[in-house]
Coordinates of C-alpha atoms and ligand atoms in Angstrom, one line a residue:
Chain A
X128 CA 107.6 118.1 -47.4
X129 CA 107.1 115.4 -45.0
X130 CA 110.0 115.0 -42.2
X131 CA 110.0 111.2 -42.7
X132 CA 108.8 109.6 -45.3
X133 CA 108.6 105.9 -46.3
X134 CA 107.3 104.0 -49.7
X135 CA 106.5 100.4 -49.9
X136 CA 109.0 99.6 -47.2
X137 CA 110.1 96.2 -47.0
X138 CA 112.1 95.0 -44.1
X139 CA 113.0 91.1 -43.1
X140 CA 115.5 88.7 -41.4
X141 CA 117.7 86.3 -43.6
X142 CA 114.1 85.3 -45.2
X143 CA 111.4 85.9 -42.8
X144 CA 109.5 89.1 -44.1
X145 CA 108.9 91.5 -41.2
X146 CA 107.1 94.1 -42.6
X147 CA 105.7 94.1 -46.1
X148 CA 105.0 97.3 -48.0
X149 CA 104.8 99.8 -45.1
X150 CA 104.4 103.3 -46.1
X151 CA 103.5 106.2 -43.6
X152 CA 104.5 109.8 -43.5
X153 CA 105.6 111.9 -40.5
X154 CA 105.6 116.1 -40.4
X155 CA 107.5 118.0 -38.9
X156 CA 106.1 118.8 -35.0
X157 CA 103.9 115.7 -35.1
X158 CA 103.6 113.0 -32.7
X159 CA 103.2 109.6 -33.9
X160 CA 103.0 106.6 -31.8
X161 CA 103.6 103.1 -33.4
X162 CA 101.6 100.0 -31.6
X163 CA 101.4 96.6 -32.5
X164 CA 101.7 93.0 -30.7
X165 CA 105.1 91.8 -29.4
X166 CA 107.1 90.7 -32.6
X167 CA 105.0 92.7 -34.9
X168 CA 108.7 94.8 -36.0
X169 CA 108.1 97.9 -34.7
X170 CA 112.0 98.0 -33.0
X171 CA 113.0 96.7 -36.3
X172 CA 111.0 99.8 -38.3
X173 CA 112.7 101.8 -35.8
X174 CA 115.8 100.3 -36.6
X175 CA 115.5 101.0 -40.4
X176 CA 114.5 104.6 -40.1
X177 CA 117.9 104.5 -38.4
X178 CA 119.6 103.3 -40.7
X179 CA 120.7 100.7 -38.5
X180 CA 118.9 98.0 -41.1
X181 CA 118.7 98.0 -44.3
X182 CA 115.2 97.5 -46.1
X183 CA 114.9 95.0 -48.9
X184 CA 112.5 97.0 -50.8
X185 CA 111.0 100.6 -50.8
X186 CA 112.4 103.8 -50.0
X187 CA 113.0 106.1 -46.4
X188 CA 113.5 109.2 -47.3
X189 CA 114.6 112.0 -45.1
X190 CA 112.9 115.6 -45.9
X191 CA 113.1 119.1 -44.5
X192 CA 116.8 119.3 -44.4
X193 CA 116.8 116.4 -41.7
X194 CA 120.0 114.8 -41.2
X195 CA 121.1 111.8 -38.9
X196 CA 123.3 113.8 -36.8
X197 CA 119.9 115.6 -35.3
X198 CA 117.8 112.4 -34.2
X199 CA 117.6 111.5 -31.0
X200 CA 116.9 107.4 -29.7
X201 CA 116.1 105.4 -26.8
X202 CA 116.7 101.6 -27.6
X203 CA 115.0 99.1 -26.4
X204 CA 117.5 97.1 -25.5
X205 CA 120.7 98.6 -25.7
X206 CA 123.8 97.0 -26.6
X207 CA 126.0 98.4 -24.0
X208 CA 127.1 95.3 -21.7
X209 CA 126.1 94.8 -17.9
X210 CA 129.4 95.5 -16.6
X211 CA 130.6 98.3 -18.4
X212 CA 132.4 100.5 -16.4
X213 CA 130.8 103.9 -17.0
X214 CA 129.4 106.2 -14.7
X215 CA 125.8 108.0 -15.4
X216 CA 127.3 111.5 -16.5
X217 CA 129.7 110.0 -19.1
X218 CA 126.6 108.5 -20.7
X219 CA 124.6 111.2 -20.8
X220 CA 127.0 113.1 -22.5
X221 CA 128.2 110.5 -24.8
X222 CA 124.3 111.9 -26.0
X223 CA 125.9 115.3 -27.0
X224 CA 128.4 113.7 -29.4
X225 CA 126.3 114.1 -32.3
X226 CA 126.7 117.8 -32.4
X227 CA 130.0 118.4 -31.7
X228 CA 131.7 117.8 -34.9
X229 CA 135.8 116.7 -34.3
X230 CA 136.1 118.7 -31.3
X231 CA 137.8 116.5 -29.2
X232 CA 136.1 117.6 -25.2
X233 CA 132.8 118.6 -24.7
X234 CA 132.0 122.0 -23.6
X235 CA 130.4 124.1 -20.9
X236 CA 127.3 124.0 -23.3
X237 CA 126.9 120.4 -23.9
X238 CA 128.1 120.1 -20.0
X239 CA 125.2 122.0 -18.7
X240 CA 122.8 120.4 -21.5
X241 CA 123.8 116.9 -19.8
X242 CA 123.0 118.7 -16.3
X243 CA 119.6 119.9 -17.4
X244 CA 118.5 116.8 -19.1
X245 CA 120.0 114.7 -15.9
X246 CA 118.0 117.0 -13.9
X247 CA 114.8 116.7 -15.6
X248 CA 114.6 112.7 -15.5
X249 CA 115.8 113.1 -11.6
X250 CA 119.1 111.5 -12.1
X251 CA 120.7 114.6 -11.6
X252 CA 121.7 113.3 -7.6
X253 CA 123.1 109.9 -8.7
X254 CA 125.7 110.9 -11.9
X255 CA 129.2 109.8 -10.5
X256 CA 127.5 106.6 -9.6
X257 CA 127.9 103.5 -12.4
X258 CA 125.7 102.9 -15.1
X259 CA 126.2 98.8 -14.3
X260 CA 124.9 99.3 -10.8
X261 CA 122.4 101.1 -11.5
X262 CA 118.4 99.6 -11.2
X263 CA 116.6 99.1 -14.5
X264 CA 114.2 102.2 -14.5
X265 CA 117.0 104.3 -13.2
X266 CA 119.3 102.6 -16.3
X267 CA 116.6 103.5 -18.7
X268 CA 115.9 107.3 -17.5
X269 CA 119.7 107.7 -18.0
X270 CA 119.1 106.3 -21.5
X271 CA 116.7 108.8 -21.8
X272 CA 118.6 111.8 -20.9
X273 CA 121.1 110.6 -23.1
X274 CA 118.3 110.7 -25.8
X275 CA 117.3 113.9 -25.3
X276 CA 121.0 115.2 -25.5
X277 CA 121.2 114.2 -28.8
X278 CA 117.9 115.5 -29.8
X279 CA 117.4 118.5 -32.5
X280 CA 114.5 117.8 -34.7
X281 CA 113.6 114.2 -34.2
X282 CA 112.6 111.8 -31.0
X283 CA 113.0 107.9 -31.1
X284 CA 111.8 105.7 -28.5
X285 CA 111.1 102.5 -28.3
X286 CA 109.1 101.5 -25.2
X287 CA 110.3 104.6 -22.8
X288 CA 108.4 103.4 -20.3
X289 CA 109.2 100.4 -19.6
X290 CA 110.6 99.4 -15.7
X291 CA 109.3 103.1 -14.6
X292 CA 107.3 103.8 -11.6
X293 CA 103.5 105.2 -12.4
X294 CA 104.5 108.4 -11.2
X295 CA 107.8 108.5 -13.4
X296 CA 106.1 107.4 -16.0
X297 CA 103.3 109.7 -16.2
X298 CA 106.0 112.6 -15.9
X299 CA 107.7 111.4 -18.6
X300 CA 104.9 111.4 -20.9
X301 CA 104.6 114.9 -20.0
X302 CA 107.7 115.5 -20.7
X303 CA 107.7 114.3 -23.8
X304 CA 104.4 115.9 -24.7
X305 CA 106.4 119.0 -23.9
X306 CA 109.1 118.4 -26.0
X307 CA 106.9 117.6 -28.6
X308 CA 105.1 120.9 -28.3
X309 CA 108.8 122.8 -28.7
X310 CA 108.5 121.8 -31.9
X311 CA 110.3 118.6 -31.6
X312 CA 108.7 115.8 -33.8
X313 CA 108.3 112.0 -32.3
X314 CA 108.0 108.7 -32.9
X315 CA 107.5 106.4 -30.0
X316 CA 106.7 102.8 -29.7
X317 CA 104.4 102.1 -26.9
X318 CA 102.3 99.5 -25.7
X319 CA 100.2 102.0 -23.3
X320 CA 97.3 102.6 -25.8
X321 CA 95.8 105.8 -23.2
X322 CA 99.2 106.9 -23.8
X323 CA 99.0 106.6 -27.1
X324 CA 95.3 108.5 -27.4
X325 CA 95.6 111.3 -25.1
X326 CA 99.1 112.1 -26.6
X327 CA 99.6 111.2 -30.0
X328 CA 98.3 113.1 -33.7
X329 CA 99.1 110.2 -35.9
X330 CA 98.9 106.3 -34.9
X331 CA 100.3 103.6 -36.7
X332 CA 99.1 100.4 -35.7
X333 CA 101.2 97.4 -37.0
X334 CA 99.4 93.7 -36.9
X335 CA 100.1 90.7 -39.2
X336 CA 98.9 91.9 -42.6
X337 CA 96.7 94.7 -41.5
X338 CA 98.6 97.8 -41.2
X339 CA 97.0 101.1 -39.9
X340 CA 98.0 104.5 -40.5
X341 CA 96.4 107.6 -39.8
X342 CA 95.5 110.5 -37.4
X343 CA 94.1 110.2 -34.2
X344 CA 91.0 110.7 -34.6
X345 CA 90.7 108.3 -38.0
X346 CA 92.2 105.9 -35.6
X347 CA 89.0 106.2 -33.0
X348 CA 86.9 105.7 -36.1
X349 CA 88.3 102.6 -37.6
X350 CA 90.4 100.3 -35.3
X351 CA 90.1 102.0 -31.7
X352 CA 86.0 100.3 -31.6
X353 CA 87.3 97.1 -31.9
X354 CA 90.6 98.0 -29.3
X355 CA 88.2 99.3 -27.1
X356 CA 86.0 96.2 -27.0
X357 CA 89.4 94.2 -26.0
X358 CA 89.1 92.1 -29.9
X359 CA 92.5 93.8 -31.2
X360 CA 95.3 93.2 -29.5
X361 CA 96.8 96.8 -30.2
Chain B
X174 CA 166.8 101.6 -5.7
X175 CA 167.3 105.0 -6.7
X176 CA 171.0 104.2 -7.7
X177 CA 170.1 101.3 -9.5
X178 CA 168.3 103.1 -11.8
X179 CA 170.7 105.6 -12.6
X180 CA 173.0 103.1 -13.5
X181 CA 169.7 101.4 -16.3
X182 CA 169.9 104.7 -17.6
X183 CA 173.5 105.2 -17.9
X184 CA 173.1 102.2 -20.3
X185 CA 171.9 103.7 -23.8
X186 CA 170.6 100.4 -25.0
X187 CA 168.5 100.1 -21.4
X188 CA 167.7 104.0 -22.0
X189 CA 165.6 103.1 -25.6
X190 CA 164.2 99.9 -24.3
X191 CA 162.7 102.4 -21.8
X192 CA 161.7 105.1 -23.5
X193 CA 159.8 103.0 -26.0
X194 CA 158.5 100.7 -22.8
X195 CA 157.0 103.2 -21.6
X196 CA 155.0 104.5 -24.6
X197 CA 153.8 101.0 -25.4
X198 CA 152.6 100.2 -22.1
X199 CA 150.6 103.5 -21.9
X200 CA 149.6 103.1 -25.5
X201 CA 148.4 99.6 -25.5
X202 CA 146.6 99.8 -21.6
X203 CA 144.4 102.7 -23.5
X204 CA 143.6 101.1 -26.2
X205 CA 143.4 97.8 -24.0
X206 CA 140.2 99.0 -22.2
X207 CA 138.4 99.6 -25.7
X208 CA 139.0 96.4 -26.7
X209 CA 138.2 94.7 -23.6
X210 CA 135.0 96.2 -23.3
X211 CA 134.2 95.5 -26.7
X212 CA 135.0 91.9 -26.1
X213 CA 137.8 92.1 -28.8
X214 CA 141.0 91.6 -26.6
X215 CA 141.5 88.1 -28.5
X216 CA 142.3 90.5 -31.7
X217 CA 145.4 92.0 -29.9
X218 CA 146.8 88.3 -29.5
X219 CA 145.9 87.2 -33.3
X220 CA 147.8 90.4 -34.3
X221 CA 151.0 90.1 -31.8
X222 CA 151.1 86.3 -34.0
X223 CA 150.8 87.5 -37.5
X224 CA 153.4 90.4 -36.3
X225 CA 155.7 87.3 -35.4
X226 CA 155.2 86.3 -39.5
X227 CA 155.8 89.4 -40.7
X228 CA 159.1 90.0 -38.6
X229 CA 160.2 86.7 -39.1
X230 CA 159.5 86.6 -42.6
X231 CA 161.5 90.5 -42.9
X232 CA 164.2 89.1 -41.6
X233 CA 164.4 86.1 -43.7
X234 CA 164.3 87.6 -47.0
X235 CA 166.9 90.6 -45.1
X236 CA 164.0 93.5 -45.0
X237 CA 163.5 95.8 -42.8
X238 CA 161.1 94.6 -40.1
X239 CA 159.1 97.6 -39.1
X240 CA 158.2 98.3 -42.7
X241 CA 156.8 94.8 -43.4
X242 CA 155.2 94.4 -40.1
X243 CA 153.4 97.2 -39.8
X244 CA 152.0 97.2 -43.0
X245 CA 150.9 93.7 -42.8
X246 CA 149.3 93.5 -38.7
X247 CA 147.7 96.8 -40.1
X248 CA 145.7 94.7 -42.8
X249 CA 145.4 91.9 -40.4
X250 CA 143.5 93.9 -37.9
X251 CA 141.2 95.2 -40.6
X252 CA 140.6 91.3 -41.7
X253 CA 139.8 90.2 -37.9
X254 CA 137.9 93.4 -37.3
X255 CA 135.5 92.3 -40.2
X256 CA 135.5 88.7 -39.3
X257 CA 134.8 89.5 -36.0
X258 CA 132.1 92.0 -36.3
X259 CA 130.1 90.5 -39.6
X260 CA 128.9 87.3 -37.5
X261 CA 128.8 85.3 -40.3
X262 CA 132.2 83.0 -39.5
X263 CA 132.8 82.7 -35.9
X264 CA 134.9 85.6 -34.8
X265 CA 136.8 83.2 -32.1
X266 CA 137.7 80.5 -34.5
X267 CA 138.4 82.9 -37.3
X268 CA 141.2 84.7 -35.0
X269 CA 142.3 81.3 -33.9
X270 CA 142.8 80.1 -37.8
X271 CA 144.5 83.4 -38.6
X272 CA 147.0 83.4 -35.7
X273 CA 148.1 79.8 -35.6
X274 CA 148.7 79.9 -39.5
X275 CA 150.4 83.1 -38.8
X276 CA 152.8 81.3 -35.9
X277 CA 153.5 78.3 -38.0
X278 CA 154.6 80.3 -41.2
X279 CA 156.8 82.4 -39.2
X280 CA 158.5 78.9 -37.5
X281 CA 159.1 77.7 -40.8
X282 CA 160.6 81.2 -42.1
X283 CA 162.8 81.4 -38.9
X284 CA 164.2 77.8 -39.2
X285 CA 164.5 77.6 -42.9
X286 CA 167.1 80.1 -42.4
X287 CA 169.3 78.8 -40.2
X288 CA 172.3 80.6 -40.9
X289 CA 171.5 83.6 -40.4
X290 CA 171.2 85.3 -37.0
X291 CA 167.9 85.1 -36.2
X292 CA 166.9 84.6 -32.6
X293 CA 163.7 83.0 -32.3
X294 CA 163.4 82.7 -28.4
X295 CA 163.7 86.8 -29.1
X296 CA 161.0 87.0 -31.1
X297 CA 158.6 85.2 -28.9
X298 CA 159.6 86.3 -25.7
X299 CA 161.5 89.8 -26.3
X300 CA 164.5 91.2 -25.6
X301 CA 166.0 94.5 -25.0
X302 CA 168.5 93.7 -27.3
X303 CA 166.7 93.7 -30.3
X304 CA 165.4 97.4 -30.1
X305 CA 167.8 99.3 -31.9
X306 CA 167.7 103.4 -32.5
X307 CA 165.6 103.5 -35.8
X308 CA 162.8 101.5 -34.0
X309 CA 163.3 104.0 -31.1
X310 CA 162.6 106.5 -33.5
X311 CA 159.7 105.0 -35.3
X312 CA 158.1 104.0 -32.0
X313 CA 158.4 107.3 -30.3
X314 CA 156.7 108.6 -33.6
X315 CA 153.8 106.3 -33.3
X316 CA 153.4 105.8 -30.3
X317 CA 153.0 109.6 -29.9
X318 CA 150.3 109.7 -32.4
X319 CA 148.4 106.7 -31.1
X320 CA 148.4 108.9 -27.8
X321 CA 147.3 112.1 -29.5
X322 CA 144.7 109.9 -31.4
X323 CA 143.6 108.4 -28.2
X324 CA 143.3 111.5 -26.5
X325 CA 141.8 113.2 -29.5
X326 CA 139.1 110.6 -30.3
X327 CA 138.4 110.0 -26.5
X328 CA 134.9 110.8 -26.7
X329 CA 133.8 109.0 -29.8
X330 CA 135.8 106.0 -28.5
X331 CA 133.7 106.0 -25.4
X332 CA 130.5 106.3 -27.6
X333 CA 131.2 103.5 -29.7
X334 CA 132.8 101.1 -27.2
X335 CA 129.7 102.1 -24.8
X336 CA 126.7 101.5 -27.3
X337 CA 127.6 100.9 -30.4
X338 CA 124.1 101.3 -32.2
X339 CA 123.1 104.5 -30.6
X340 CA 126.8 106.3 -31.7
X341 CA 125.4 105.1 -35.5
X342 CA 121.8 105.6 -34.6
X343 CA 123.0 109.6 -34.1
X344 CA 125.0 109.8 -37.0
X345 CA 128.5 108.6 -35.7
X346 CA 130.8 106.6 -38.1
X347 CA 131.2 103.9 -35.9
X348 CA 133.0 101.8 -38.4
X349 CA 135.9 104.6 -39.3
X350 CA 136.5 104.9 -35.3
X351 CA 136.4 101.0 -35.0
X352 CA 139.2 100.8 -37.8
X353 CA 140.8 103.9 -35.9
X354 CA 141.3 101.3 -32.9
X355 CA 142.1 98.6 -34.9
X356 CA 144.9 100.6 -36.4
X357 CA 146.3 102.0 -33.4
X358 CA 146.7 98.9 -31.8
X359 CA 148.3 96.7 -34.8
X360 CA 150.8 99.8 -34.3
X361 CA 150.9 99.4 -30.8
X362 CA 151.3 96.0 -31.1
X363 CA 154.2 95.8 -34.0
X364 CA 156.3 98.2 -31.9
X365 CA 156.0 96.4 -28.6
X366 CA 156.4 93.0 -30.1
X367 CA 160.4 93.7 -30.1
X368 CA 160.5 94.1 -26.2
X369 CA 157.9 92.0 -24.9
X370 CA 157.9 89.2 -27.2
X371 CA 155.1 88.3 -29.4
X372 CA 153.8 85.9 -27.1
X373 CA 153.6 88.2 -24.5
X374 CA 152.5 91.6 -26.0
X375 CA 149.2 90.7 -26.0
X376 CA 149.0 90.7 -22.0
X377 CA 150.1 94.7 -21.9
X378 CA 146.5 94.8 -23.8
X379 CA 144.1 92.9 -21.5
X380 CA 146.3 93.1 -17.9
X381 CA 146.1 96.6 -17.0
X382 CA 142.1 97.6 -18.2
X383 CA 141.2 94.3 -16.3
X384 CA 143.2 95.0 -13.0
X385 CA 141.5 98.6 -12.9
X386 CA 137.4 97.7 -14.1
X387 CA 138.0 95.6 -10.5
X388 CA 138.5 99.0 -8.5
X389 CA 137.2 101.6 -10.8
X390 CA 133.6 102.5 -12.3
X391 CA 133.6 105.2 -14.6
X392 CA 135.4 104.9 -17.7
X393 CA 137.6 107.8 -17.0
X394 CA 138.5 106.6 -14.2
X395 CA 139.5 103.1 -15.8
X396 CA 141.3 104.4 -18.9
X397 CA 143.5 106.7 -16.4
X398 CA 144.4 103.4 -14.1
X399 CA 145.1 101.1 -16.6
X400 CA 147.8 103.9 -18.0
X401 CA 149.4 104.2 -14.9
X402 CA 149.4 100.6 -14.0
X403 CA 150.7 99.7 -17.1
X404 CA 153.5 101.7 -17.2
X405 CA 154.4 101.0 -13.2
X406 CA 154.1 97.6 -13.8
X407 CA 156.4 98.0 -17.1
X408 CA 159.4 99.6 -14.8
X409 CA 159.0 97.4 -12.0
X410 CA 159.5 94.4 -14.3
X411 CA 162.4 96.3 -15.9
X412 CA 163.9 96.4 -12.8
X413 CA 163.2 93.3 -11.6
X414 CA 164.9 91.9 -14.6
X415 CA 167.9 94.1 -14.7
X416 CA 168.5 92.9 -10.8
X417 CA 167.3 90.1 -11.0
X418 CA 168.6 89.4 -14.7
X419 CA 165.3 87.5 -15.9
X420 CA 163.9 87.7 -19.3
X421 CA 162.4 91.3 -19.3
X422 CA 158.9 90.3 -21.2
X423 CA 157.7 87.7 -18.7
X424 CA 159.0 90.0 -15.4
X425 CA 156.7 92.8 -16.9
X426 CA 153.7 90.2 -17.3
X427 CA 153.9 88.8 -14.0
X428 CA 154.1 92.6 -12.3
X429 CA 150.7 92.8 -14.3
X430 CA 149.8 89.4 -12.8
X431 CA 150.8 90.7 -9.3
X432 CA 148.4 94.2 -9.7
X433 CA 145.7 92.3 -11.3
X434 CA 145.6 89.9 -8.1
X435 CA 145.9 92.8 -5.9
X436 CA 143.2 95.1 -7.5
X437 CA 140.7 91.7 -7.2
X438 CA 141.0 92.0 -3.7
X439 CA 140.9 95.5 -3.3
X440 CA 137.5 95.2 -5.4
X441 CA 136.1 92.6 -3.3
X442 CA 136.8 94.8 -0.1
X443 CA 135.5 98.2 -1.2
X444 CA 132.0 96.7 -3.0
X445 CA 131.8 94.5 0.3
X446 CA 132.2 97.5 2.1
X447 CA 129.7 99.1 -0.2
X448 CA 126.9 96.4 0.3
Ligands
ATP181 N1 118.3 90.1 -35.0 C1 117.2 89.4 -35.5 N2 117.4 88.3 -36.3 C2 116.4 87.6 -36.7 N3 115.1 87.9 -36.5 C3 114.8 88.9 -35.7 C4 115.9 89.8 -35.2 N4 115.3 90.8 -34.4 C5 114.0 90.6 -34.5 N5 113.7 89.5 -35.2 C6 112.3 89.0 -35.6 O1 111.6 90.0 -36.2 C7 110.3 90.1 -35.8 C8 110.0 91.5 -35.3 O2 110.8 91.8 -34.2 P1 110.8 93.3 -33.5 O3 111.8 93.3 -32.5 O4 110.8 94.3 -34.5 O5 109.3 93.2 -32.8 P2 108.6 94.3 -31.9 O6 107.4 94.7 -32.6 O7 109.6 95.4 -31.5 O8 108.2 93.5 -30.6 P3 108.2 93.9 -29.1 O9 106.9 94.5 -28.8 O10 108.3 92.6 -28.3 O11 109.3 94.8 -28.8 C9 110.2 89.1 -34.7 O12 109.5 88.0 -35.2 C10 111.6 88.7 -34.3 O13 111.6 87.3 -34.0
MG182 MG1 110.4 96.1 -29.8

């Protein structure tokens, strides 16, 4: 059974239809990237397969015992406010909360998961300093590691790499690859199509009224000629 | 100094007005940095108003006034809460409507009962006098389980206060922790309405979290200061107005003032220091 699953999904604003009749499936340990143009509604797909909007038509349905509590996300834009006092351990382990149940302080485990996760995105040095004076790629590698705390079977991001260096950037894919290959299944909106062909197994590519959905390789076949030659606008 | 305050406590009706003070402060400075940062600190003044109803209106018909009150800034905070959060009526205005109506119902209760002893300079502006030993009681109940909450629920209320999206995104119930807070602090609010006046409880909310967010940066940090400041400031004013024999409310609120002023400039020295 596939890990995500969605039928004739219908998503839209007051009335402006977003996405019409989407319907994709994701497996378990499978990478899929989502492209598109800017305001095709790939944050807002994102946002319905976290339940944070409700679709107007058609069906997401969760399989392979997959529960909310074991998905992992990096927003786009969060909503946490510029000046919020917080400093960059407290948010990374705010990403640990998820699997904690009532308990009411985090332990030595989720402690040193924080600590690893910090370490991996290099922010390790910097957590008593605050989140709000932070720079914007440092913000968004915090983000990150706060992602990957909460992440058991499923990876969300929407645009990781925006406002990180090339060389931060290129780790992270690696990263993420590597994450992937634990057996950890993604979905990551990007709008870095090498990123999205040397990593990805499955590509959905969202433009106005012509949806594609497939592997990789069908991708190359069908849409990536015409990406290639610079006439889509992937 | 030290004398002085031997003597407040010799006084049993000085001893509950400080024993609940002291919860309330602490109570409403923790909650007060949650609702700050979520941008609802004008729900803790809409509440302290339609507590001013509900006492008013207790009174009027001879009822006790915790057991109306409470009740009724309870469903009051889950009405603003929705309002507030829903977008589709402006939250601001909403509040406004609710805590104005609230005011002038409570005015009209008060006066149309003239005979009775009914002090309504109390009820706005608080008074020591008015706290007897069953709301000592009831107060030290809840204010103790609004602290055990607090502490309790710390990490979720970070979550949700932080990013609200991601806590739901990851399978948090944002919406029972946001009612949580809303109900801890139309508790909070009903008990320290009787000492600090309901024009003035709302100030024990915002004062303290903003005073410490000038110095502080983690949110630790800033839930910790705003408790201590709150309840420093809250027996400092007590003093002030035993000595100084002004109305205890508005001494507390202008100690808050006085930190608030001070932690400004102490912000503006260390991050120029910083820069
Ligand atoms: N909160 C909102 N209310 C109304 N319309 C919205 C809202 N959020 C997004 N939209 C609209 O929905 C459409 C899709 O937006 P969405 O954010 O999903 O695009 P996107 O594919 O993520 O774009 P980008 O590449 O810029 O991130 C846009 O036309 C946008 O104007
Ligand atoms: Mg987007």
């Amino acid at each position: 059974m596939a890990l995500i699953k969605t039928e004739n999904l219908t998503l839209s604003y007051e009335n402006m239809t977003v996405i019409k009749d989407l319907s994709f499936e994701v497996n378990s340990g499978e990478y899929l990237c989502i492209v598109g143009e800017n305001g095709s509604g790939k944050t807002t797909l994102m946002k319905a397969l976290l339940s944070l909007k409700k679709p107007i038509g058609g069906s997401i349905t969760f399989g392979d015992g997959l529960i909310q509590k074991e998905i992992g996300y990096l927003p786009q834009q969060t909503g946490a406010q510029r000046d919020f006092p917080a400093s960059v351990s407290e948010v990374v382990l705010s990403g640990c909360l998820n699997s904690r149940g009532i308990k009411p302080f985090y332990s030595i485990r989720e402690r040193k998961k924080a600590a690893e996760n910090m370490k991996r995105l290099g922010i390790y040095e910097i957590k008593q300093r605050s989140y709000r004076e932070l720079s914007g790629g440092q913000q968004q590698r915090v983000l990150l590691a706060r992602a990957l705390c909460a992440t058991k079977k499923l990876l969300l991001l929407d645009e990781p790499v925006s406002g990180l260096d090339p060389m931060v950037t290129a780790e992270l894919y690696e990263m993420i690859s590597d994450i992937n290959k634990s057996g950890v299944t993604i979905i990551m909106v990007t709008h870095d199509m090498n990123a999205a062909l040397k990593y990805a197994t499955h590509i959905l590519c969202m433009r106005e009224d012509n949806i594609f959905f497939g592997t990789l390789s069908e991708f190359r076949k069908s849409e990536a000629s015409d990406f290639l030659k610079g006439e889509g606008s992937c | 100094m030290g004398e002085i305050f031997v003597e407040m406590l010799s006084s049993p009706m000085l001893r509950r007005a400080l024993i609940v003070g002291i919860l309330v402060s602490l109570c409403a400075a923790l909650l007060g940095v949650s609702l700050v940062l979520k941008r609802y600190s004008m729900i803790g003044d809409g509440l302290s108003h339609v507590g001013f109803g509900a006492l008013a209106i207790a009174s009027v018909m001879n009822l006790a006034p915790m057991t109306v009150a409470i009740p009724v800034v309870i469903l009051a905070a889950f009405l603003l809460l929705r309002l507030s959060s829903n977008g589709k009526i402006k939250g601001d205005a909403a509040i406004a409507i609710i805590s104005t109506s609230a005011l002038a119902i409570g005015v009209m209760a008060v006066s149309m009962s003239r005979g009775m002893n009914i002090d309504l300079n109390s009820y706005l502006f608080g008074s020591i006098v008015s706290v007897s030993r069953g709301d000592v009681a009831t107060s030290v109940v809840l204010a103790g389980a609004v602290l055990l909450m607090f502490v309790f629920f710390y990490t979720k209320i970070f979550a949700i206060t932080f990013d609200e999206n991601f806590a739901k995104a990851t399978g948090t119930n944002a919406n029972v922790y946001n009612m949580l807070i809303a109900l801890l602090t139309a508790v909070t609010i009903v008990i320290g309405m009787r000492l600090m006046g309901s024009m003035l409880i709302s100030s024990l909310i915002i004062f303290p979290a903003l005073s410490s967010m000038r110095v502080f940066r983690s949110f630790r940090s800033v839930t910790i200061c705003s408790g201590v400041i709150s309840v420093v400031s809250f027996l400092i004013g007590m003093f002030i107005s035993y000595i100084a024999d002004t109305p205890c409310g508005a001494s507390i609120v202008c100690v808050n003032i006085t930190f608030f002023v001070l932690f400004f400039i102490a912000g503006k020295i260390v991050s120029g220091k910083r820069a």
